[in-house]
Amino acid sequence: MLAQEEARLLNHSYIGTEHILLGLIHEGEGVAAKALESLNISLEAVRAQVEEIIGQGGSSPSGHIPFTPRAKKVLELSLREALQLGHNYIGTEHILLGLIREGEGVAAQVLVKLGADLSRVRQQVIQLLSGYQGPAGKGEGQ
């Protein structure tokens, strides 16, 4: 999972909303990455903000890296977003919408700091989805 990879890169022993956001951008192809790119939100800018807010961890974690309670909440909200949109899969777009709906984690703070109004990010995702018919065969972002 890209969020875990991002947590390791920052020497963090947990996966928070910020790592999920970094993973969504790092993935590069999904609706979430495209929505953020269209709002001029880059992987480098997000990573710099995360390092500024949280800093680097002391040493690289080994083994399993757990999700924070807030990150778990975001994943639950992603499922709700998918169901609300009538989708039978959870894609990067639903995870991004979950991050926005949660609204208080480091990821949401970073987006706001980078000038991406959360309602505008949501609007951008919905706009991209209106021209997107869902995955052919497998879930978006898997």
Tab-separated table of C-alpha atoms in Angstrom:
chain	number	residue	atom	x	y	z
A	1	MET	CA	0.000	0.000	0.000
A	2	LEU	CA	1.378	3.398	-0.999
A	3	ALA	CA	0.333	5.056	2.288
A	4	GLN	CA	2.529	2.572	4.173
A	5	GLU	CA	5.417	3.300	1.800
A	6	GLU	CA	4.982	7.037	2.447
A	7	ALA	CA	4.945	6.453	6.218
A	8	ARG	CA	8.205	4.478	5.927
A	9	LEU	CA	9.811	7.228	3.808
A	10	LEU	CA	9.070	9.700	6.608
A	11	ASN	CA	10.152	7.214	9.314
A	12	HIS	CA	6.684	7.334	10.865
A	13	SER	CA	5.507	4.330	12.879
A	14	TYR	CA	1.823	4.860	12.001
A	15	ILE	CA	-0.319	5.508	8.907
A	16	GLY	CA	-2.234	8.747	9.321
A	17	THR	CA	-4.479	10.744	7.009
A	18	GLU	CA	-1.389	12.521	5.666
A	19	HIS	CA	0.112	9.224	4.483
A	20	ILE	CA	-3.174	8.287	2.807
A	21	LEU	CA	-3.153	11.645	0.985
A	22	LEU	CA	0.470	11.132	-0.096
A	23	GLY	CA	-0.414	7.632	-1.316
A	24	LEU	CA	-3.359	8.944	-3.361
A	25	ILE	CA	-1.126	11.462	-5.138
A	26	HIS	CA	1.775	9.007	-5.476
A	27	GLU	CA	-0.564	6.558	-7.243
A	28	GLY	CA	-0.777	9.121	-10.041
A	29	GLU	CA	-3.504	7.631	-12.252
A	30	GLY	CA	-6.694	7.625	-10.223
A	31	VAL	CA	-9.477	10.171	-10.025
A	32	ALA	CA	-8.059	11.478	-6.709
A	33	ALA	CA	-4.605	12.133	-8.197
A	34	LYS	CA	-6.151	13.828	-11.235
A	35	ALA	CA	-8.447	15.989	-9.090
A	36	LEU	CA	-5.555	17.120	-6.894
A	37	GLU	CA	-3.286	17.686	-9.891
A	38	SER	CA	-5.951	19.894	-11.497
A	39	LEU	CA	-5.873	21.986	-8.299
A	40	ASN	CA	-2.054	22.229	-8.506
A	41	ILE	CA	-1.496	19.982	-5.482
A	42	SER	CA	1.762	18.086	-6.025
A	43	LEU	CA	3.341	15.167	-4.179
A	44	GLU	CA	6.389	17.325	-3.369
A	45	ALA	CA	4.287	20.164	-1.930
A	46	VAL	CA	2.209	17.792	0.217
A	47	ARG	CA	5.301	15.937	1.447
A	48	ALA	CA	6.972	19.260	2.358
A	49	GLN	CA	3.866	20.349	4.310
A	50	VAL	CA	3.651	17.010	6.126
A	51	GLU	CA	7.329	17.281	7.095
A	52	GLU	CA	6.754	20.856	8.273
A	53	ILE	CA	3.723	19.908	10.399
A	54	ILE	CA	4.928	16.552	11.750
A	55	GLY	CA	8.619	16.256	10.905
A	56	GLN	CA	10.609	13.129	10.157
A	57	GLY	CA	10.481	10.171	12.505
A	58	GLY	CA	13.617	9.006	14.312
A	59	SER	CA	14.126	5.618	12.733
A	60	SER	CA	12.571	3.589	9.963
A	61	PRO	CA	9.748	1.369	11.245
A	62	SER	CA	9.918	-2.346	10.596
A	63	GLY	CA	7.067	-4.778	10.140
A	64	HIS	CA	3.397	-3.840	10.181
A	65	ILE	CA	2.546	-0.134	10.422
A	66	PRO	CA	-0.894	0.449	12.003
A	67	PHE	CA	-3.503	2.977	10.895
A	68	THR	CA	-4.366	5.772	13.326
A	69	PRO	CA	-7.991	5.894	14.538
A	70	ARG	CA	-8.530	8.975	12.341
A	71	ALA	CA	-7.154	7.170	9.261
A	72	LYS	CA	-9.501	4.226	9.976
A	73	LYS	CA	-12.389	6.699	10.213
A	74	VAL	CA	-11.412	8.078	6.775
A	75	LEU	CA	-11.543	4.564	5.306
A	76	GLU	CA	-15.019	4.046	6.820
A	77	LEU	CA	-16.122	7.376	5.349
A	78	SER	CA	-14.746	6.266	1.951
A	79	LEU	CA	-17.162	3.342	1.976
A	80	ARG	CA	-20.024	5.706	2.828
A	81	GLU	CA	-19.004	8.035	-0.007
A	82	ALA	CA	-18.964	5.128	-2.477
A	83	LEU	CA	-22.399	3.928	-1.335
A	84	GLN	CA	-23.808	7.461	-1.435
A	85	LEU	CA	-22.620	7.792	-5.045
A	86	GLY	CA	-24.129	4.395	-5.903
A	87	HIS	CA	-20.737	2.827	-6.661
A	88	ASN	CA	-19.991	-0.834	-5.982
A	89	TYR	CA	-16.243	-0.284	-5.499
A	90	ILE	CA	-14.032	1.957	-3.379
A	91	GLY	CA	-11.663	3.948	-5.545
A	92	THR	CA	-9.105	6.655	-4.900
A	93	GLU	CA	-11.854	9.226	-5.387
A	94	HIS	CA	-13.886	7.807	-2.494
A	95	ILE	CA	-10.829	7.789	-0.231
A	96	LEU	CA	-10.133	11.437	-1.105
A	97	LEU	CA	-13.792	12.288	-0.429
A	98	GLY	CA	-13.462	10.459	2.912
A	99	LEU	CA	-10.401	12.578	3.790
A	100	ILE	CA	-12.361	15.717	2.982
A	101	ARG	CA	-15.473	14.607	4.853
A	102	GLU	CA	-13.378	13.836	7.951
A	103	GLY	CA	-11.980	17.356	7.570
A	104	GLU	CA	-9.758	17.622	10.653
A	105	GLY	CA	-6.768	15.368	10.059
A	106	VAL	CA	-3.322	16.425	8.907
A	107	ALA	CA	-4.337	15.659	5.293
A	108	ALA	CA	-7.209	18.166	5.417
A	109	GLN	CA	-4.927	20.747	7.083
A	110	VAL	CA	-2.320	20.267	4.349
A	111	LEU	CA	-4.884	20.672	1.554
A	112	VAL	CA	-6.193	23.890	3.089
A	113	LYS	CA	-2.636	25.182	3.640
A	114	LEU	CA	-1.870	24.524	-0.038
A	115	GLY	CA	-4.884	26.599	-1.042
A	116	ALA	CA	-7.258	23.751	-1.858
A	117	ASP	CA	-10.583	24.657	-0.325
A	118	LEU	CA	-12.105	21.334	0.769
A	119	SER	CA	-15.454	21.963	-0.929
A	120	ARG	CA	-13.575	22.795	-4.144
A	121	VAL	CA	-11.643	19.507	-3.961
A	122	ARG	CA	-14.952	17.677	-3.496
A	123	GLN	CA	-16.467	19.551	-6.454
A	124	GLN	CA	-13.471	18.642	-8.625
A	125	VAL	CA	-13.790	14.937	-7.754
A	126	ILE	CA	-17.529	14.934	-8.552
A	127	GLN	CA	-16.861	16.761	-11.826
A	128	LEU	CA	-14.227	14.199	-12.863
A	129	LEU	CA	-16.553	11.348	-11.867
A	130	SER	CA	-19.349	12.687	-14.052
A	131	GLY	CA	-17.197	11.785	-17.053
A	132	TYR	CA	-16.029	8.500	-15.517
A	133	GLN	CA	-18.120	5.329	-15.673
A	134	GLY	CA	-16.302	3.205	-13.073
A	135	PRO	CA	-13.645	0.533	-13.404
A	136	ALA	CA	-13.671	-2.086	-16.108
A	137	GLY	CA	-13.195	-5.333	-14.238
A	138	LYS	CA	-11.299	-4.182	-11.159
A	139	GLY	CA	-11.567	-1.411	-8.602
A	140	GLU	CA	-10.072	1.979	-9.376
A	141	GLY	CA	-6.766	2.429	-7.588
A	142	GLN	CA	-6.241	-1.239	-6.766
